[in-house]
PDB file of C-alpha atoms in Angstrom:
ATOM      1  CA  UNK A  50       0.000   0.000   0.000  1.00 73.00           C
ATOM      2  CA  UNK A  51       1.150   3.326  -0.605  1.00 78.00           C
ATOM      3  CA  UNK A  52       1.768   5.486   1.941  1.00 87.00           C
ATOM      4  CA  UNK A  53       3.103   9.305   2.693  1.00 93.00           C
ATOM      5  CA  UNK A  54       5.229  11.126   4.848  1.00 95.00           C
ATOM      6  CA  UNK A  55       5.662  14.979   5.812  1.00 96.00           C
ATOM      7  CA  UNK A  56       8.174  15.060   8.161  1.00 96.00           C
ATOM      8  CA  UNK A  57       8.046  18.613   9.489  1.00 95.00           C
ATOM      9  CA  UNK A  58       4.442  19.586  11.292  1.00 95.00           C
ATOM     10  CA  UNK A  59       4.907  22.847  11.959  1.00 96.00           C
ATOM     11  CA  UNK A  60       7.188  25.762   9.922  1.00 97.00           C
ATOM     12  CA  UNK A  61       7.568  29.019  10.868  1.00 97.00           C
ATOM     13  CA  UNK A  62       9.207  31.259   7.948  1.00 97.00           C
ATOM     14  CA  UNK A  63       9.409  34.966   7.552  1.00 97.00           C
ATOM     15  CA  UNK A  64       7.586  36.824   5.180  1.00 97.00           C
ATOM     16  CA  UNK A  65      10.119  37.419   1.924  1.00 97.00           C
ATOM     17  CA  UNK A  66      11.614  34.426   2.734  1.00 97.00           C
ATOM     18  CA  UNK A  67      11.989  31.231   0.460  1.00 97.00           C
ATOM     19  CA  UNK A  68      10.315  27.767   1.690  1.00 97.00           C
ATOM     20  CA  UNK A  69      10.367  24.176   0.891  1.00 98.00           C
ATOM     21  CA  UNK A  70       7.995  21.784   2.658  1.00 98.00           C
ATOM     22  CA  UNK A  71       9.161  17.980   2.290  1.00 98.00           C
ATOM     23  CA  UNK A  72       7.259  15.170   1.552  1.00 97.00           C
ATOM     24  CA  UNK A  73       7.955  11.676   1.035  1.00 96.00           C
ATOM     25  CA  UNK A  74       6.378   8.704  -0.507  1.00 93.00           C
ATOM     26  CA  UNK A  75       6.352   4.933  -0.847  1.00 89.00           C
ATOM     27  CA  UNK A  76       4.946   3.493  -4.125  1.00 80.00           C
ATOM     28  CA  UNK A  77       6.606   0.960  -5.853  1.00 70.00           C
ATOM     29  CA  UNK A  78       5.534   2.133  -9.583  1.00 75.00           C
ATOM     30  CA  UNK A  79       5.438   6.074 -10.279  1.00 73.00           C
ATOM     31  CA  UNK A  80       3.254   7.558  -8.520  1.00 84.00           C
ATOM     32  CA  UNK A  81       0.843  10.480  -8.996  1.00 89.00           C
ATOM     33  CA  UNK A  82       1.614  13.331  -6.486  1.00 92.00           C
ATOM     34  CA  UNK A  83      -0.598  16.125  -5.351  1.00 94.00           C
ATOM     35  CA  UNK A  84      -0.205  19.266  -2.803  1.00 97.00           C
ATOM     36  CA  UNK A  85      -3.286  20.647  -1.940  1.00 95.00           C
ATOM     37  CA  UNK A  86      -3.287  23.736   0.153  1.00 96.00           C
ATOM     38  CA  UNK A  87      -6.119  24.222   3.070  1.00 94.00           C
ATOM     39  CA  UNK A  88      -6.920  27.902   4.968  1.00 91.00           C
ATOM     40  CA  UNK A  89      -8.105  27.795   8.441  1.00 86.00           C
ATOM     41  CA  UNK A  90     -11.825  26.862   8.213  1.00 82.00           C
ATOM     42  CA  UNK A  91     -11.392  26.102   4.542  1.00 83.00           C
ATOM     43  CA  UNK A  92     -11.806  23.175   2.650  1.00 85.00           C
ATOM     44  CA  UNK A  93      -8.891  21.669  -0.023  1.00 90.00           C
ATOM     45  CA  UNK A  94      -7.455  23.637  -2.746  1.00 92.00           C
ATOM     46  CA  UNK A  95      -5.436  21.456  -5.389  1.00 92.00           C
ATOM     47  CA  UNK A  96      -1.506  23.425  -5.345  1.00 96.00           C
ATOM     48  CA  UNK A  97       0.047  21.542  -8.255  1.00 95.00           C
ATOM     49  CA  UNK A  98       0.269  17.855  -9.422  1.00 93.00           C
ATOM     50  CA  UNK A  99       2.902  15.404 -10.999  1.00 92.00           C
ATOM     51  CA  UNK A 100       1.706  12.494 -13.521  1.00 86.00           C
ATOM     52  CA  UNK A 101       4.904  12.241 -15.885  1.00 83.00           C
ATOM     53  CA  UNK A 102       7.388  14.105 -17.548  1.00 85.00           C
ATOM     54  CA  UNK A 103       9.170  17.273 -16.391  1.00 87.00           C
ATOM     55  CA  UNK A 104       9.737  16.317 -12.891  1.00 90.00           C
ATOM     56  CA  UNK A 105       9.677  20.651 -12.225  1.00 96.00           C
ATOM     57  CA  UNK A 106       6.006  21.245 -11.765  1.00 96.00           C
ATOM     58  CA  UNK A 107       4.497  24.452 -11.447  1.00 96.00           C
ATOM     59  CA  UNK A 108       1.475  25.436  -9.833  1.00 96.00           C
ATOM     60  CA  UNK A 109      -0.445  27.842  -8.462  1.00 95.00           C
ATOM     61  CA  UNK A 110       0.056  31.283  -6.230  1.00 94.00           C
ATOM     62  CA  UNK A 111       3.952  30.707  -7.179  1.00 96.00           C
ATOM     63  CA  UNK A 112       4.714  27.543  -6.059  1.00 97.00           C
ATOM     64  CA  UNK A 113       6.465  24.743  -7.352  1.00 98.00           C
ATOM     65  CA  UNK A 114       7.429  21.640  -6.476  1.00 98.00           C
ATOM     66  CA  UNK A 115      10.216  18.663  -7.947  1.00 96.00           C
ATOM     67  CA  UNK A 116       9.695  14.751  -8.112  1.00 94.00           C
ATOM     68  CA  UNK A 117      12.934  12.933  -7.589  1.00 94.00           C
ATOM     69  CA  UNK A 118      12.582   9.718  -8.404  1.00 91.00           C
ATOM     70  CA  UNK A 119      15.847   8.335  -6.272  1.00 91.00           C
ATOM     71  CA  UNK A 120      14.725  10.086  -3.347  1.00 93.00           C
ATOM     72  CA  UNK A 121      11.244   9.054  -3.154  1.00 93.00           C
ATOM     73  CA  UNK A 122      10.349  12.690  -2.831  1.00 95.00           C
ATOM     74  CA  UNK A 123       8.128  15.617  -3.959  1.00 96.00           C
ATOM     75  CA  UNK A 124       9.096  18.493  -2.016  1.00 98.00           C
ATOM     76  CA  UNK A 125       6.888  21.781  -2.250  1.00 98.00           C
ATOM     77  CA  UNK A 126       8.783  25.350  -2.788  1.00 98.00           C
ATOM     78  CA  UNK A 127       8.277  28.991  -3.192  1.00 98.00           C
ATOM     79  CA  UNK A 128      11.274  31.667  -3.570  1.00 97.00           C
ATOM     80  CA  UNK A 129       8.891  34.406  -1.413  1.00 97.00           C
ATOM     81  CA  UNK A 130       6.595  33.601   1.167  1.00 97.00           C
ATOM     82  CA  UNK A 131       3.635  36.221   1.706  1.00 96.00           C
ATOM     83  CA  UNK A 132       1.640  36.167   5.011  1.00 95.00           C
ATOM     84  CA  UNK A 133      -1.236  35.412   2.510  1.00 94.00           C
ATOM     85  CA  UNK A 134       0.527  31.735   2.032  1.00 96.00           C
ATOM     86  CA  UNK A 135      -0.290  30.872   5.642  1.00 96.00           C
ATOM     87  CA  UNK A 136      -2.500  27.370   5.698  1.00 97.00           C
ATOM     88  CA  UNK A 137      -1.717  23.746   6.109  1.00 96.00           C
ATOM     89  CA  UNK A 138      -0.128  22.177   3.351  1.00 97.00           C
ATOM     90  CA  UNK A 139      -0.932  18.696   2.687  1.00 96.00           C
ATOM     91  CA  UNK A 140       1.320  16.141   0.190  1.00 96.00           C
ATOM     92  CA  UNK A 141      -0.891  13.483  -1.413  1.00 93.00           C
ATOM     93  CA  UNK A 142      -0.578  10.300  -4.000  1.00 90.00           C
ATOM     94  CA  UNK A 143      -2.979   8.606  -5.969  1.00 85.00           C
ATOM     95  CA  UNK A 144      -2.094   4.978  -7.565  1.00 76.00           C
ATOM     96  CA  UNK A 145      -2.406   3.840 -11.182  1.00 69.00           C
ATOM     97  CA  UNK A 146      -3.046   0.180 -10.943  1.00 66.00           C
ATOM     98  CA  UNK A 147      -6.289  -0.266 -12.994  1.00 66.00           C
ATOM     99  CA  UNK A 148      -9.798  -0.792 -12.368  1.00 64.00           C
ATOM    100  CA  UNK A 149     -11.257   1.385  -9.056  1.00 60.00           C
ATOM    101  CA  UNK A 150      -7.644   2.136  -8.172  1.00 64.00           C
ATOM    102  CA  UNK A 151      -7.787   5.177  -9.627  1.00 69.00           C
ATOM    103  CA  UNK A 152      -9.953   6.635  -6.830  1.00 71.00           C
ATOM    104  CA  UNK A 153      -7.628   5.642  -3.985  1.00 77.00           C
ATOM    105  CA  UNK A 154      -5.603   8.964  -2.799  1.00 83.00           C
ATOM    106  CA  UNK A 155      -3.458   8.821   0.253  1.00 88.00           C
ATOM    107  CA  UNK A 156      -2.902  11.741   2.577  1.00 91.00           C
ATOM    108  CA  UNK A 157       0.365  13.358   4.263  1.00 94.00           C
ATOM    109  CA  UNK A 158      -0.041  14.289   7.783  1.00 94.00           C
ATOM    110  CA  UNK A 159       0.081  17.555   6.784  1.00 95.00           C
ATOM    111  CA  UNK A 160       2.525  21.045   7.854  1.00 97.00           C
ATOM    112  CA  UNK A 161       1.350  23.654   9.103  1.00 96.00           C
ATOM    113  CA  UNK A 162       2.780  27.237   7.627  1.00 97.00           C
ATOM    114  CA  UNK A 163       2.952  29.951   9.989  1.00 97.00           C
ATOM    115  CA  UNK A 164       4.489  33.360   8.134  1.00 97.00           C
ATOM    116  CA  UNK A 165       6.371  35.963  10.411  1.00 94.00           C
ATOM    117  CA  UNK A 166       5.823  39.588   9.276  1.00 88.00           C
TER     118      UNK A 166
ATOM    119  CA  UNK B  89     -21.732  28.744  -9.082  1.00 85.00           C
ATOM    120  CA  UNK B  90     -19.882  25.338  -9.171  1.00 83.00           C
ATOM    121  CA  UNK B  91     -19.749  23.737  -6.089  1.00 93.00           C
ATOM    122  CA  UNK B  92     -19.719  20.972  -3.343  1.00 96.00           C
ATOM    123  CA  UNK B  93     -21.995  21.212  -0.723  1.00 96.00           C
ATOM    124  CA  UNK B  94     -22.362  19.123   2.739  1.00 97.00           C
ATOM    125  CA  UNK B  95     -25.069  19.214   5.319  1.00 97.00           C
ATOM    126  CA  UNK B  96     -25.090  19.239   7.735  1.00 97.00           C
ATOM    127  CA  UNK B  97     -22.041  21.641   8.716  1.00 96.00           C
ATOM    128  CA  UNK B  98     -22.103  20.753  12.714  1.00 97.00           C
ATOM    129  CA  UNK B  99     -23.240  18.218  13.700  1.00 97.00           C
ATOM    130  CA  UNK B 100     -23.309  16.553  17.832  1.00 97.00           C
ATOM    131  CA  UNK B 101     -24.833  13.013  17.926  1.00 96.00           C
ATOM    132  CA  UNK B 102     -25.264  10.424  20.667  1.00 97.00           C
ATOM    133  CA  UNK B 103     -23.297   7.419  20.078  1.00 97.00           C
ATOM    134  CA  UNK B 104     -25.461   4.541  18.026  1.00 97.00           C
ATOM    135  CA  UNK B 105     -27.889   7.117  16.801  1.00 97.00           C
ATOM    136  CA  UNK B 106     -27.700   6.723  13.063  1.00 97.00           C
ATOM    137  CA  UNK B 107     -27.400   9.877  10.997  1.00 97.00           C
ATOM    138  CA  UNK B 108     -26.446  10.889   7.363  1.00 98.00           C
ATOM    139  CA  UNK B 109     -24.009  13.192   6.209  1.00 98.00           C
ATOM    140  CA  UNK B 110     -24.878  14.570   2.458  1.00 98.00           C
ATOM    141  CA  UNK B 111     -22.887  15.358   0.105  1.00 98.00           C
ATOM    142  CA  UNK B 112     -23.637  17.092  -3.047  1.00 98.00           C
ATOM    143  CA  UNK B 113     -22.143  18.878  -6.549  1.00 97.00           C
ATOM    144  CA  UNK B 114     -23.075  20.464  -9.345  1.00 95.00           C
ATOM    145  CA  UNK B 115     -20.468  19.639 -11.743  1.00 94.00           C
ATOM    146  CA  UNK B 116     -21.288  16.556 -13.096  1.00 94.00           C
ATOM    147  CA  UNK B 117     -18.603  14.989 -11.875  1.00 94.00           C
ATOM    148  CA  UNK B 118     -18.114  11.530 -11.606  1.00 92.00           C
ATOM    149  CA  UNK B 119     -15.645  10.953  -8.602  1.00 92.00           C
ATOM    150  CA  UNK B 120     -16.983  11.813  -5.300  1.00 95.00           C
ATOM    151  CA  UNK B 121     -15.019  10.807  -2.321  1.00 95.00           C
ATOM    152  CA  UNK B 122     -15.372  10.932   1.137  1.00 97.00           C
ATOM    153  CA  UNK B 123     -12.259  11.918   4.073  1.00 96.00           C
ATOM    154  CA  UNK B 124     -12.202  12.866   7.365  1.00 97.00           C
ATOM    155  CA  UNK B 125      -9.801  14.875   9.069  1.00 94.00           C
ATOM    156  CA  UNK B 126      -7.878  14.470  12.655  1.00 94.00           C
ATOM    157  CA  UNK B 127      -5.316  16.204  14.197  1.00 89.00           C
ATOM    158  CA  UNK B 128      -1.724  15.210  13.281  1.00 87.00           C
ATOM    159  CA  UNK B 129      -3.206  12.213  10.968  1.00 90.00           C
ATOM    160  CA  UNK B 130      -4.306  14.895   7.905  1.00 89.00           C
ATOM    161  CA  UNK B 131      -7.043  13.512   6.011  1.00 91.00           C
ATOM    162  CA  UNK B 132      -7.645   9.719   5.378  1.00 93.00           C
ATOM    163  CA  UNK B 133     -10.178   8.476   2.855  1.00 92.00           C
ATOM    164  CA  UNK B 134     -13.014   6.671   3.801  1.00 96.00           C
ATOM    165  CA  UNK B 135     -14.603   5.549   1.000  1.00 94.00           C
ATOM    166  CA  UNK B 136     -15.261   6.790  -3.238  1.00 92.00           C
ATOM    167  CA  UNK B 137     -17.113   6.483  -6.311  1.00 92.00           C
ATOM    168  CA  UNK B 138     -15.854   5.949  -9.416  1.00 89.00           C
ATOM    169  CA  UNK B 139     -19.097   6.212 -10.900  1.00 90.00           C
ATOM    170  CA  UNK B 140     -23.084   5.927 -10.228  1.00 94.00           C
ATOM    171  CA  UNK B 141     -23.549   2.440  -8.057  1.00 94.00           C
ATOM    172  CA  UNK B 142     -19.608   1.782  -8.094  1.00 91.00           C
ATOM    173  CA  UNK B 143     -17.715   2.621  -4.484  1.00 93.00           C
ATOM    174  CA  UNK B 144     -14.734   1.041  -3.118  1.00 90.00           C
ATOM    175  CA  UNK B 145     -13.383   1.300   0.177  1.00 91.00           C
ATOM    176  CA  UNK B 146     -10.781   3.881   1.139  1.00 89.00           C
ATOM    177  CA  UNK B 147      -8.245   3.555   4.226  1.00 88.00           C
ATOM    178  CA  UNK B 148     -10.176   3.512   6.624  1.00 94.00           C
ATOM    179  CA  UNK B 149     -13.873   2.150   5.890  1.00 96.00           C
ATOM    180  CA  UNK B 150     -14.415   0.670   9.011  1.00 97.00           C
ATOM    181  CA  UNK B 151     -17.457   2.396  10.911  1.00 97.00           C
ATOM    182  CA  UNK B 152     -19.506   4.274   7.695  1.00 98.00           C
ATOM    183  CA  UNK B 153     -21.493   2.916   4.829  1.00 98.00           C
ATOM    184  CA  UNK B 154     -21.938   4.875   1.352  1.00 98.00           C
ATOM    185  CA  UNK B 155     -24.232   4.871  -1.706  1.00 96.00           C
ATOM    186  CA  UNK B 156     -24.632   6.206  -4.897  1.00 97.00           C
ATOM    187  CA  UNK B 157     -27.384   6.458  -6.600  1.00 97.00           C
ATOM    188  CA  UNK B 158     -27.462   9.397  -8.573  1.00 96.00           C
ATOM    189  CA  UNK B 159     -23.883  11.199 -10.403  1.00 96.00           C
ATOM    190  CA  UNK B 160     -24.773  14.619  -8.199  1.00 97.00           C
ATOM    191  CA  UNK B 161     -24.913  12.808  -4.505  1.00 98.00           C
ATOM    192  CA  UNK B 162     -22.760  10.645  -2.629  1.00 98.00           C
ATOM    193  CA  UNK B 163     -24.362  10.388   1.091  1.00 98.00           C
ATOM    194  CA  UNK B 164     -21.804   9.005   4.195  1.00 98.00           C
ATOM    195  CA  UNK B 165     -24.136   7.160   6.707  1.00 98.00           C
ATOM    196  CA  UNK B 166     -22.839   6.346  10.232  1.00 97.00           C
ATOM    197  CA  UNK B 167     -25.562   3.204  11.065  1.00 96.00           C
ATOM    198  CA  UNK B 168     -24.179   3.592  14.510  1.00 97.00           C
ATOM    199  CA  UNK B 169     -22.013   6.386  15.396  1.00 97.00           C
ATOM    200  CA  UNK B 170     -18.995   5.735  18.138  1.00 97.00           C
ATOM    201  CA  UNK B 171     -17.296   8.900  20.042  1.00 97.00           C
ATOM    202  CA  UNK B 172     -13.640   7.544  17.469  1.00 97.00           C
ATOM    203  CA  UNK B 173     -16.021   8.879  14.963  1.00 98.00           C
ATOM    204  CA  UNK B 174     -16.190  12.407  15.886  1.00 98.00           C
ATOM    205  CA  UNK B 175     -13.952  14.169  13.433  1.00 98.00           C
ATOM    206  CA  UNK B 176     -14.129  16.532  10.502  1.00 96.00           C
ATOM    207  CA  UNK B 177     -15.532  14.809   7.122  1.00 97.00           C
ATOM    208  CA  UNK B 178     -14.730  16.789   3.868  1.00 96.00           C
ATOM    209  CA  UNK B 179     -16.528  15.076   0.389  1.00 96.00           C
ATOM    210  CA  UNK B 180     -14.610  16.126  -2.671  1.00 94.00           C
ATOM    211  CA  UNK B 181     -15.622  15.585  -6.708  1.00 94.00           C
ATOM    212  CA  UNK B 182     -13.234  15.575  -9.523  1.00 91.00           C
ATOM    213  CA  UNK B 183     -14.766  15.167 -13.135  1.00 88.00           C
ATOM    214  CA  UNK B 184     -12.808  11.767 -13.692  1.00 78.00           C
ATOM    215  CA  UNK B 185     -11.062  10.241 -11.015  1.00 72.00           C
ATOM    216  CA  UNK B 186      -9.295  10.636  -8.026  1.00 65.00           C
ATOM    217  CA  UNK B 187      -6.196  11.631 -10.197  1.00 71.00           C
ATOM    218  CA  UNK B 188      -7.293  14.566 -10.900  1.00 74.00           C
ATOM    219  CA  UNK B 189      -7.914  17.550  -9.019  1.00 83.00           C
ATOM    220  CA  UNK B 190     -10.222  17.176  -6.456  1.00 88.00           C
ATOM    221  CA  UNK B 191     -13.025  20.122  -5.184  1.00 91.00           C
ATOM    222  CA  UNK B 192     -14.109  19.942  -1.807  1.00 92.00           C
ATOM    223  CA  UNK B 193     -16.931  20.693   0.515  1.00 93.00           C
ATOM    224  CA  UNK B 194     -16.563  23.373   3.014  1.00 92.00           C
ATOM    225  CA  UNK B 195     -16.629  20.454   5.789  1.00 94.00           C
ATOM    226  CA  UNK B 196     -18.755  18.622   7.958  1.00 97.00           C
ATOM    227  CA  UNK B 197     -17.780  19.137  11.947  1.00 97.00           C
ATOM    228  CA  UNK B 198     -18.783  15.833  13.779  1.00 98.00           C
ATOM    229  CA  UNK B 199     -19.091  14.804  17.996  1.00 98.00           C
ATOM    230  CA  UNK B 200     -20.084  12.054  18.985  1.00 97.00           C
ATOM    231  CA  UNK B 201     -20.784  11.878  22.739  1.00 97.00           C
TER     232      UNK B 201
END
């Protein structure tokens, strides 16, 4: 089964200042990897996504994020935090084994994003 | 406006009184799913719908019971609610599958007592 792992569950950056929240998966094919983004009393927003190709994937509000394949990673990143980008980030992958597979999505943990004026 | 909806939003229960969580969209979609959310386990899915009368269970099924009879609803019924079961709930729709992106409800706020 495929599982997922956001190490840190709490960051604290200042505002201007660059971020990268890690996540970590175990899948033994490829995977397909999500970040979804959720404000306090908010539901889900979908971030950015990775099916194939360039492992550099960009996504909304100025983030990006980069599969690596060796390190079993797909670690979220913006060059300039605004207070704005304050939420709970969550790291996500979906399987592509056929049939009702498709549906099955597994969750990070989650980090939460405090920004520092 | 396109949208998921849930009712109710709150909801405080006695445990083994059955209730029904509903779970709505307008998009035609057809992927619903259903997650809850605790504290420092982020959101695990509890069951989803590929399609009208097709579910499959999620991670954690155990507890709840689904059904989907029409494309636009996708109802999470609790036959007999335990206190483990008070949590947040979120549905979500996506116009394919669960590959793609997901839309979510605003949340359903559960206690069971």
């Amino acid at each position: 089964a495929q599982s997922v792992t956001q190490p840190d569950i709490h960051i604290t950056v200042s505002e201007g200042a660059s971020l990268e929240l890690r996540c970590n998966y175990s899948y033994g094919a490829t995977p397909y990897l999500f970040w979804y983004v959720q404000s306090p009393g908010q539901g889900l927003q979908l971030l950015l996504k990775y099916f194939s190709g360039d492992t550099l994937v960009q996504g909304i509000k100025g983030f990006e994020a980069e599969f690596k394949r060796s390190q079993s990673s797909f670690n979220l990143r913006k060059p300039s935090v605004h207070w704005s980008d304050a939420a709970e980030y969550f790291c996500a992958v979906g399987i592509n084994a056929g049939g009702t597979s498709y549906g099955k999505l597994t969750f990070g943990q989650g980090t939460i994003l405090t920004v520092h004026p | 406006e396109a949208q998921v909806t849930q009712n109710p939003r709150y909801l405080i229960t006695v445990t083994g009184k059955k209730l029904t969580v509903t779970c709505s969209q307008n998009m035609n979609h057809e992927y619903m799913s259903w997650y809850r959310q605790d504290p420092g386990l982020g959101l695990r899915q509890i069951y989803y719908s590929m399609n009208v009368e097709v579910t499959d269970k999620g991670d954690v099924p155990e507890g709840y019971k689904v059904s989907r009879k029409e494309k636009r609803n996708f109802p999470l019924i609790l036959e007999s609610p335990s206190p483990n079961q008070t949590s947040l709930y979120f549905c979500a729709s996506s116009p394919v599958t669960g590959l793609y992106e997901q839309y979510f409800g605003p949340g359903t706020r559960l206690t069971v007592t």
